[in-house]
mmCIF file of C-alpha atoms in Angstrom:
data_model
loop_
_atom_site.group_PDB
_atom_site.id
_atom_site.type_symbol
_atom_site.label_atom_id
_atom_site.label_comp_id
_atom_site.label_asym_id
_atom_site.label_seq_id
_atom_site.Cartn_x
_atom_site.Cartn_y
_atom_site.Cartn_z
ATOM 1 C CA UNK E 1 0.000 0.000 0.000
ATOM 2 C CA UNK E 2 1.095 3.560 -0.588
ATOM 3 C CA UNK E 3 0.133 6.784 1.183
ATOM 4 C CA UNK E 4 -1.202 9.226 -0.856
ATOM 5 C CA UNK E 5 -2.515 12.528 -0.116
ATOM 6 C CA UNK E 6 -6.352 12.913 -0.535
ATOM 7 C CA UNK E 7 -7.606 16.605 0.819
ATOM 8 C CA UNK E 8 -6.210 19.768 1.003
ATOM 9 C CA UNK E 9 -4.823 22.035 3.835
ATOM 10 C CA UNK E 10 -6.454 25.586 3.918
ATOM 11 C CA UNK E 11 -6.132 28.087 6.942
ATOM 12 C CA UNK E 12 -6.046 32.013 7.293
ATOM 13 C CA UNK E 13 -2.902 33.717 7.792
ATOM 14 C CA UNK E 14 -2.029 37.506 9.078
ATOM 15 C CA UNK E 15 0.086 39.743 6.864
ATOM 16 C CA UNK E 16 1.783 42.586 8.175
ATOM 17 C CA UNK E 17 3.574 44.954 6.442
ATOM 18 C CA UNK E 18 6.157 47.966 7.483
ATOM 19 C CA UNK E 19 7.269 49.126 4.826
ATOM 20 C CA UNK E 20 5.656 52.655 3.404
ATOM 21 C CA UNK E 21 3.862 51.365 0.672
ATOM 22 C CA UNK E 22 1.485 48.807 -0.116
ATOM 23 C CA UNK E 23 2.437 45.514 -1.417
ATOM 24 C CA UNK E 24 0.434 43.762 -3.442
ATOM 25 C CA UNK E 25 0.351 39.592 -3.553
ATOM 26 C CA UNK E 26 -0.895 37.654 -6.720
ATOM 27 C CA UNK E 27 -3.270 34.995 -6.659
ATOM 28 C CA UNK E 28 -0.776 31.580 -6.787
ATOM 29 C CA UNK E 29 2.200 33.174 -5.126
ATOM 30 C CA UNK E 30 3.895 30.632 -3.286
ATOM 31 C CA UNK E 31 5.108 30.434 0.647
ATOM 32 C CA UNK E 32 8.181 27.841 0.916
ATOM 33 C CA UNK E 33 8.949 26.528 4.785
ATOM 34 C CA UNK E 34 11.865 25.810 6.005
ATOM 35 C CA UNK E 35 11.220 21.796 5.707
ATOM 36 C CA UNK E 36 10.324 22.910 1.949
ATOM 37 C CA UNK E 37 6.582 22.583 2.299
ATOM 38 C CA UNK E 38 4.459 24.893 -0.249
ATOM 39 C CA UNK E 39 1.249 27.385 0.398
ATOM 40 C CA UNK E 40 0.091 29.518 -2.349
ATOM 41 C CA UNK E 41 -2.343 32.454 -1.951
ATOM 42 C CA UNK E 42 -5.812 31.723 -3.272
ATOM 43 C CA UNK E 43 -6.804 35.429 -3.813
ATOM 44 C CA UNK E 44 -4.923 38.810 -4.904
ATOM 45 C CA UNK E 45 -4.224 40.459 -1.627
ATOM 46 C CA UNK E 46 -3.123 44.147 -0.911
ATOM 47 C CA UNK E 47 -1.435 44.677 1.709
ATOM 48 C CA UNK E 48 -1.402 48.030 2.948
ATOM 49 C CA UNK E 49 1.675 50.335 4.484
ATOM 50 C CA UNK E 50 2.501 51.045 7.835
ATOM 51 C CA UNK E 51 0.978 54.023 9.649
ATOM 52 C CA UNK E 52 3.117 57.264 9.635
ATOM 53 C CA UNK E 53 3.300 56.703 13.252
ATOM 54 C CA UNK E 54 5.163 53.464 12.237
ATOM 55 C CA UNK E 55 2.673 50.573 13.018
ATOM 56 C CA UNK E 56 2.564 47.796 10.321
ATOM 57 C CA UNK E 57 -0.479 47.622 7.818
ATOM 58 C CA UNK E 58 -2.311 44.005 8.386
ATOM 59 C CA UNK E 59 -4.464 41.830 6.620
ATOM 60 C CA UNK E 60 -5.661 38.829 6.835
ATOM 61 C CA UNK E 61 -5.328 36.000 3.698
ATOM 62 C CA UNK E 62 -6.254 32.608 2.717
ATOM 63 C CA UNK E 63 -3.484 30.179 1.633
ATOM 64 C CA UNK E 64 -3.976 26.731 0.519
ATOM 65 C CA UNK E 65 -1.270 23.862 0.597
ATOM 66 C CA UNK E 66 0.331 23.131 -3.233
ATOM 67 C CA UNK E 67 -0.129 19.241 -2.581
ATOM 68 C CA UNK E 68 -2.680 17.799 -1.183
ATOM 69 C CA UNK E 69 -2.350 15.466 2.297
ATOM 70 C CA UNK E 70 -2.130 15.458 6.129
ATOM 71 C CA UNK E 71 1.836 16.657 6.206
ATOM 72 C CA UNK E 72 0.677 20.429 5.336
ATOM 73 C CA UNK E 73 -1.629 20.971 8.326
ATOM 74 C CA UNK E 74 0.042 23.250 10.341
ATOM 75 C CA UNK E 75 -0.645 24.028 13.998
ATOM 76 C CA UNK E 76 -1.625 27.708 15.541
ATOM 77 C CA UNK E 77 1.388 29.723 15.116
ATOM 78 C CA UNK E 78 3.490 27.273 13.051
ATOM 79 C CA UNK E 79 3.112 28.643 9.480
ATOM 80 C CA UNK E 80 5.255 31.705 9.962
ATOM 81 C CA UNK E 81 8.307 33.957 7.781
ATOM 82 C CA UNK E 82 8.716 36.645 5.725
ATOM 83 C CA UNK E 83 8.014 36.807 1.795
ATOM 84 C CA UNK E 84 10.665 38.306 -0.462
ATOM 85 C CA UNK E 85 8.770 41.677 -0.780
ATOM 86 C CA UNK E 86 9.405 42.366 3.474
ATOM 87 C CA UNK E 87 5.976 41.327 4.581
ATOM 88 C CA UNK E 88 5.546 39.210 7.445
ATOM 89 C CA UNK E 89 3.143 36.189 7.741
ATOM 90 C CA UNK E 90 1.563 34.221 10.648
ATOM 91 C CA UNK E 91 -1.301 31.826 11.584
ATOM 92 C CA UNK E 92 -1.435 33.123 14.489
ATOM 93 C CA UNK E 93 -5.335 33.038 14.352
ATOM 94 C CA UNK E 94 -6.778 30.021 12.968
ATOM 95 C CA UNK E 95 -4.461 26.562 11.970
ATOM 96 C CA UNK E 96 -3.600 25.402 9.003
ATOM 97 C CA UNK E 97 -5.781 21.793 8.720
ATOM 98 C CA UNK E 98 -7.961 19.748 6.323
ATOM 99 C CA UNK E 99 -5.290 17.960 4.535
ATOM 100 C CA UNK E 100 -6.107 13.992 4.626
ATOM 101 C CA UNK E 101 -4.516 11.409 3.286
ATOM 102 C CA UNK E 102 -5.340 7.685 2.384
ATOM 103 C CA UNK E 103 -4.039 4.065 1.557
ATOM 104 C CA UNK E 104 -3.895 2.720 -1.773
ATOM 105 C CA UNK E 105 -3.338 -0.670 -3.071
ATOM 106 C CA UNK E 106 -0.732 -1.097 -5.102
ATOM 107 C CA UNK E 107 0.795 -3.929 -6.975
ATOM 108 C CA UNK E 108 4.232 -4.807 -6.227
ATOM 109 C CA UNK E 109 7.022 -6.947 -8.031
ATOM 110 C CA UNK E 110 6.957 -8.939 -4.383
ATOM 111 C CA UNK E 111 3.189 -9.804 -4.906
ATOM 112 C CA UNK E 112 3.863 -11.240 -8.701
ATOM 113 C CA UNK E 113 6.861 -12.672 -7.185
ATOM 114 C CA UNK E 114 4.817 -14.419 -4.692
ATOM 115 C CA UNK E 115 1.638 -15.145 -6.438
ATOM 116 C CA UNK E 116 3.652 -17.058 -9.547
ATOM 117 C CA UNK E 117 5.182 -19.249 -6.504
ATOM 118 C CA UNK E 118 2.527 -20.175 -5.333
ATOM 119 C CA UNK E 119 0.695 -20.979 -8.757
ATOM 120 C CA UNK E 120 3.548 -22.807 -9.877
ATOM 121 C CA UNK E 121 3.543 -25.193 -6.289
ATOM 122 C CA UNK E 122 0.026 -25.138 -6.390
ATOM 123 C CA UNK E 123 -0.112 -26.795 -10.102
ATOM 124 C CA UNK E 124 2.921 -29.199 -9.211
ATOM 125 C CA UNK E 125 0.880 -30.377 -6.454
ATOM 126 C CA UNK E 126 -2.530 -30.997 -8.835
ATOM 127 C CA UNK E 127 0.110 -32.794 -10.855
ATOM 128 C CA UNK E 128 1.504 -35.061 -8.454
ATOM 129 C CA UNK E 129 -1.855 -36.362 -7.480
ATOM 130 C CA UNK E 130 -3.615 -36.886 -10.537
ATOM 131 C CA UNK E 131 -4.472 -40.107 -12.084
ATOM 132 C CA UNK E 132 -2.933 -40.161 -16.177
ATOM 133 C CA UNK E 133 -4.202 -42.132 -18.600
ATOM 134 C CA UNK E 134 -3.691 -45.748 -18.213
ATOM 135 C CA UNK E 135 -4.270 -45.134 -14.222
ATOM 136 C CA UNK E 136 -0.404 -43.907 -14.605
ATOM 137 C CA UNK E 137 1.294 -42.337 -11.718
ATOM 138 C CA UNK E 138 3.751 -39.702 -11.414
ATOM 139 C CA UNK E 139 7.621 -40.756 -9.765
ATOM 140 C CA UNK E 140 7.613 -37.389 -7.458
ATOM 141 C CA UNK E 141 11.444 -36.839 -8.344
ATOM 142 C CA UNK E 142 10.956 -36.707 -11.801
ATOM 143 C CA UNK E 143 8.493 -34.052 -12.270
ATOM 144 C CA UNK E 144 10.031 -31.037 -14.042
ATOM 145 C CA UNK E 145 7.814 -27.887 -15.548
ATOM 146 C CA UNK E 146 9.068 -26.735 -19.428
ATOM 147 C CA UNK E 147 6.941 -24.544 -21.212
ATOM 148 C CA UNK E 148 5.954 -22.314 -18.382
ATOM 149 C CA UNK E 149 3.560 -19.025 -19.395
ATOM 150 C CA UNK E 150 2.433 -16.684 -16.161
ATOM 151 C CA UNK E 151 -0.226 -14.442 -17.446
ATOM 152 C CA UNK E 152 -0.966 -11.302 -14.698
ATOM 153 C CA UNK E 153 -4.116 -9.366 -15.094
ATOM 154 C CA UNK E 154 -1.681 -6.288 -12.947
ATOM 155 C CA UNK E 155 1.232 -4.954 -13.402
ATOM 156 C CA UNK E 156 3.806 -3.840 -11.186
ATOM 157 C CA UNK E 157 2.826 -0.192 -10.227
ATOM 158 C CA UNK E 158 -0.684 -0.227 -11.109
ATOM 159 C CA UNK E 159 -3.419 0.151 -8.194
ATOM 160 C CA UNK E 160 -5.789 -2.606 -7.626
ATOM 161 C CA UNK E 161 -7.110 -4.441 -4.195
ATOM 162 C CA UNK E 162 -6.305 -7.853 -5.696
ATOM 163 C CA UNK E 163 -4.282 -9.029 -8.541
ATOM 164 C CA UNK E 164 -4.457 -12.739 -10.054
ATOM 165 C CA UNK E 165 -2.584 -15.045 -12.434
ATOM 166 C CA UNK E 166 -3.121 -17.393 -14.972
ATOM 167 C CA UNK E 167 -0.958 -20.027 -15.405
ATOM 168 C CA UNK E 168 0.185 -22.731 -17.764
ATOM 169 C CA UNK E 169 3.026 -25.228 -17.070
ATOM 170 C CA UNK E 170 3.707 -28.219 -19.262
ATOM 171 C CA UNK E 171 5.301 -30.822 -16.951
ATOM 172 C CA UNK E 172 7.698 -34.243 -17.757
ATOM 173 C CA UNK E 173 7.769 -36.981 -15.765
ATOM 174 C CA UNK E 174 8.549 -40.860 -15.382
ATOM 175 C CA UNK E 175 5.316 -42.649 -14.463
ATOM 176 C CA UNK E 176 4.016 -45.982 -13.055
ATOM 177 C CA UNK E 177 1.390 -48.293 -13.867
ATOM 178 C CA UNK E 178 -1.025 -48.366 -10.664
ATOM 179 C CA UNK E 179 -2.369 -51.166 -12.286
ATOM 180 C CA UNK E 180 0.544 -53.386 -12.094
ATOM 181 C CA UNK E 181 1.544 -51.900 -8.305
ATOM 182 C CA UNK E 182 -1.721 -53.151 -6.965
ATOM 183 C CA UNK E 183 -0.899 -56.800 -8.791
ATOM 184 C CA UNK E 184 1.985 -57.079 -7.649
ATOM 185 C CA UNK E 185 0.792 -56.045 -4.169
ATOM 186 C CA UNK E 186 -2.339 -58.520 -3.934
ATOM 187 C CA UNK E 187 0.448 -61.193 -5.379
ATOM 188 C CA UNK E 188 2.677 -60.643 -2.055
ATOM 189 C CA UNK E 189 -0.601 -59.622 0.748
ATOM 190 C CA UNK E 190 -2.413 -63.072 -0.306
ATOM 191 C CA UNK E 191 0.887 -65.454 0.835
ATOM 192 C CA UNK E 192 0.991 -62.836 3.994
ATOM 193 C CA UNK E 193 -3.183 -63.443 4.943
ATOM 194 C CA UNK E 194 -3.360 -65.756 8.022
ATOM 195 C CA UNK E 195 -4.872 -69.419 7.393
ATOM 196 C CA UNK E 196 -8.550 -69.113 7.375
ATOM 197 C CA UNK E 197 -8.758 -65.330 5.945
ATOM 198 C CA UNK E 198 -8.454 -64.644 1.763
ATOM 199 C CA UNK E 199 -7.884 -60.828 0.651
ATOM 200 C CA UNK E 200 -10.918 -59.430 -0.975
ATOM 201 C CA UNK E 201 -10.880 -57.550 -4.220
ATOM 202 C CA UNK E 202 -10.929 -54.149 -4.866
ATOM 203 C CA UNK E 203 -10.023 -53.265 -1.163
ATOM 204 C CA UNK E 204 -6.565 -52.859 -1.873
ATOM 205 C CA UNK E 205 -5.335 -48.853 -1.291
ATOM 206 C CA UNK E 206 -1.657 -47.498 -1.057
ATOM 207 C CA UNK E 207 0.474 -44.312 0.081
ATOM 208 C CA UNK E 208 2.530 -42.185 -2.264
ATOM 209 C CA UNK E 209 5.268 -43.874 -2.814
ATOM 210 C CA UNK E 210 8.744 -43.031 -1.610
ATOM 211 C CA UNK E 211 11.940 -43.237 -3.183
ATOM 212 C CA UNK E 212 14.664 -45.048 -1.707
ATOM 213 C CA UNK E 213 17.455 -45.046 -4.919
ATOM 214 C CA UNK E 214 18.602 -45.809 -8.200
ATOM 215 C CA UNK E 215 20.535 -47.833 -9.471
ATOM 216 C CA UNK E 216 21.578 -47.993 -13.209
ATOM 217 C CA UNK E 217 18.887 -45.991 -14.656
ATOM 218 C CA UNK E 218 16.426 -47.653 -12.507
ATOM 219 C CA UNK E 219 14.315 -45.887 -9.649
ATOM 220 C CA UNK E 220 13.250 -47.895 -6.777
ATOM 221 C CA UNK E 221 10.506 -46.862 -4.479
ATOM 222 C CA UNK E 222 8.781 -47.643 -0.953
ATOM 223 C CA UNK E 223 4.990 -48.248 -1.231
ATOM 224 C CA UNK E 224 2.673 -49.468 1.837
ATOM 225 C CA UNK E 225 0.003 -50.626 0.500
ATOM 226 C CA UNK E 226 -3.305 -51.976 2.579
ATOM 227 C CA UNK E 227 -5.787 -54.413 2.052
ATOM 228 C CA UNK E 228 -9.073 -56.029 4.279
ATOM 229 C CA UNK E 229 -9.255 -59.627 4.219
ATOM 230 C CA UNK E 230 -12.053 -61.727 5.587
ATOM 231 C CA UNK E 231 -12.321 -65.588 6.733
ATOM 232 C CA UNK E 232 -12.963 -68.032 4.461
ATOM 233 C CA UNK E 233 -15.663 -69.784 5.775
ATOM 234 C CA UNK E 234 -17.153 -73.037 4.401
ATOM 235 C CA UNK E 235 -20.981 -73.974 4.475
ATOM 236 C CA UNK E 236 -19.964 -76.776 6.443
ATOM 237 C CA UNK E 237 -19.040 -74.347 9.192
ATOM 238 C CA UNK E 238 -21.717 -72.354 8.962
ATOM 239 C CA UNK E 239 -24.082 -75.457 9.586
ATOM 240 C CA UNK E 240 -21.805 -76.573 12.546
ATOM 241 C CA UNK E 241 -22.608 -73.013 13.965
ATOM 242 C CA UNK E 242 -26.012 -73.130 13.448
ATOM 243 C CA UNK E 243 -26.363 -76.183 15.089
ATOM 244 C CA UNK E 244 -24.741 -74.731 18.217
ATOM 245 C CA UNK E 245 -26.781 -72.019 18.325
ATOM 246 C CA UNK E 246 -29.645 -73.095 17.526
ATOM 247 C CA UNK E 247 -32.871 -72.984 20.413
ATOM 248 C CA UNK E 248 -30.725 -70.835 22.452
ATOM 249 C CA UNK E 249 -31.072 -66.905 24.211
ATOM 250 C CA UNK E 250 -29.776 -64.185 22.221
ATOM 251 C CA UNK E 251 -26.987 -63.993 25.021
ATOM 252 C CA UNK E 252 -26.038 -67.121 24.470
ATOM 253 C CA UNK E 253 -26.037 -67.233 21.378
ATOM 254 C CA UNK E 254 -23.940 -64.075 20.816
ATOM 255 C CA UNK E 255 -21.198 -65.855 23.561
ATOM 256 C CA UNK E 256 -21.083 -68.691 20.932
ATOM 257 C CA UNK E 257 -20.858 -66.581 17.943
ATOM 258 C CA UNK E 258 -18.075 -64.161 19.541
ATOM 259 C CA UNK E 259 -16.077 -66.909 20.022
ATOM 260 C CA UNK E 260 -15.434 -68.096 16.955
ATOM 261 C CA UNK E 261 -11.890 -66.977 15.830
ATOM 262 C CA UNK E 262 -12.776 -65.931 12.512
ATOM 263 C CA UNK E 263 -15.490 -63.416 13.503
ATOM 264 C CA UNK E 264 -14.830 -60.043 14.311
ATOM 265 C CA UNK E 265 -18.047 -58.958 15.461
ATOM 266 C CA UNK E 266 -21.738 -59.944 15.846
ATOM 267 C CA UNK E 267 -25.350 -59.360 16.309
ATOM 268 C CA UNK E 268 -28.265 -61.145 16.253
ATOM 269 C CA UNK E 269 -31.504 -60.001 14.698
ATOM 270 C CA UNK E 270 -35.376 -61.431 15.094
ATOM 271 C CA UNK E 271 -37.788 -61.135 12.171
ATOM 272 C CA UNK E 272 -40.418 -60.788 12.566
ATOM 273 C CA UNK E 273 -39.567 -58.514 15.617
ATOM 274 C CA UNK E 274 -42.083 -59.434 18.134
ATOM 275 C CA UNK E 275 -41.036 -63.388 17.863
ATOM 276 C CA UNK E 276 -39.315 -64.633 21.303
ATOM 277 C CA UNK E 277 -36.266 -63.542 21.225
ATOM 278 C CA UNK E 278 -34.819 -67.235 20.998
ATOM 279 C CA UNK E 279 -32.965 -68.651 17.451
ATOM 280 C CA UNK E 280 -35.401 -70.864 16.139
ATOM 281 C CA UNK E 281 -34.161 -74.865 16.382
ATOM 282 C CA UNK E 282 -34.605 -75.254 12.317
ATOM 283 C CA UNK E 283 -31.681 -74.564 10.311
ATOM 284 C CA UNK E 284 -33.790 -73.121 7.828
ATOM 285 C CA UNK E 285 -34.968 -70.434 9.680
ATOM 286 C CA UNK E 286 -31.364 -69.394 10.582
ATOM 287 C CA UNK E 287 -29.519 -66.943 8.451
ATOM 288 C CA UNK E 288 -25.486 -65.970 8.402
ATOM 289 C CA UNK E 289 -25.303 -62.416 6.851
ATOM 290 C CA UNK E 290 -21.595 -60.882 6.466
ATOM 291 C CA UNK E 291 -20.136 -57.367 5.674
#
């Protein structure tokens, strides 16, 4: 932001002049301070000669800053000299106020500096995680921006509250075949799934992978990779179960259900609901329902 003056300063000053003639001041002539701050007259003044007894002639005049803002103000008293022509001047009446200033935004090299960092990190990350064709995957270390066009709707200098880019980036990279990582991982998870369990399909999800070398031109990376497996149970089993829990309480039968190594959790539910709440003794009327 820059600070930029936005009213004025006007006040009244006294003239007083000894000399034995008038003087007369033009509209636009110009006071210069010591700390080389301008005032110029805003209407042809005549100031008139000293007395013969030797008292200065006064007047009063209004001056107005040359540049507008809040540094011309001048207290009671503080916009004081003496003007080529011998006439002495003073605000010794009213101060010298109304000059204001205000903030402006401008744009900076910083912000385009900033904003084109940010676009460019911003698009490498949209990179990184997208899917390519072929459910390809991007090797993080490879990824390298040619082609890159930053298009600024400001320019350095100009005023404006907000200032945005376009960008385009064409990127290179070495890719992988997601396809073939999650083969190879179901390959090595199914020989590591305890006896009893099998891996299901399509719960297999992994981690961005991390690179750990290369070696000869080739790249090797970390990958965890997770999967849900659930027991492998046989309809034999399930009619061995049913026969245990068959005629008894809910409580009981949910003791005898929990125990079974391969389940994880269990409920039991009676339809219609106002039956007793007792599994029925037919196998038939017993159902095994897993998620």
């Amino acid at each position: 932001t820059l600070t930029v003056g936005d009213q004025t300063a006007t006040g009244e000053i006294v003239l007083r002049n000894a000399s034995e003639v008038d003087v007369s001041i033009g509209p636009g002539t110009v006071i210069t301070t010591f700390e080389g701050d301008q005032y110029q007259f805003v209407e042809p003044i005549v100031v008139p000669a000293a007395t013969p007894e030797g008292r200065a002639g006064e007047t009063v005049a209004i001056v107005s800053a040359a540049t507008p803002g809040g540094e011309s103000n001048r207290e009671l008293g503080m916009l004081s000299g003496q003007l080529q022509d011998g006439v002495y001047y003073s605000n010794r009446t009213t101060p010298v106020s109304g000059g204001t200033d205000r903030q402006i935004a401008v744009v900076t090299e910083e912000d385009l500096a900033k904003l084109q960092v940010d676009a460019e990190r911003t698009l490498a990350s949209l990179a990184m995680s997208s899917t390519l064709a072929g459910n390809l995957r991007i090797v993080p270390s490879t990824l390298a921006a040619t082609d890159v066009e930053n298009r600024f709707d400001h320019q350095p200098g100009e005023e404006a509250e907000r200032v945005s880019i376009e960008s385009t980036v064409t990127y290179e990279a070495l890719a992988f075949s997601t396809d073939e990582l999650i083969a190879i991982a179901e390959a090595a998870l199914s020989s590591s799934v305890p006896e009893g369990f099998e891996l299901r399909p399509g719960t297999l999800t992994f981690d961005p992978p991390v690179e750990s070398g290369e070696s000869n031109g080739l790249r090797s990376m970390i990958v965890s990779v997770n999967g849900e497996a659930s027991a492998s149970v046989s309809a034999g089993q399930l009619d061995d179960l049913a026969d245990d829990i068959s005629g008894k309480s809910e409580r009981d039968a949910l003791e005898i259900l929990n125990a079974q190594p391969w389940i994880r959790e269990s409920s039991v539910t009676f339809r219609p609901s106002w039956l007793p709440k007792r599994i029925p003794s037919e196998r038939s009327r017993i159902e095994f329902v897993s998620s």
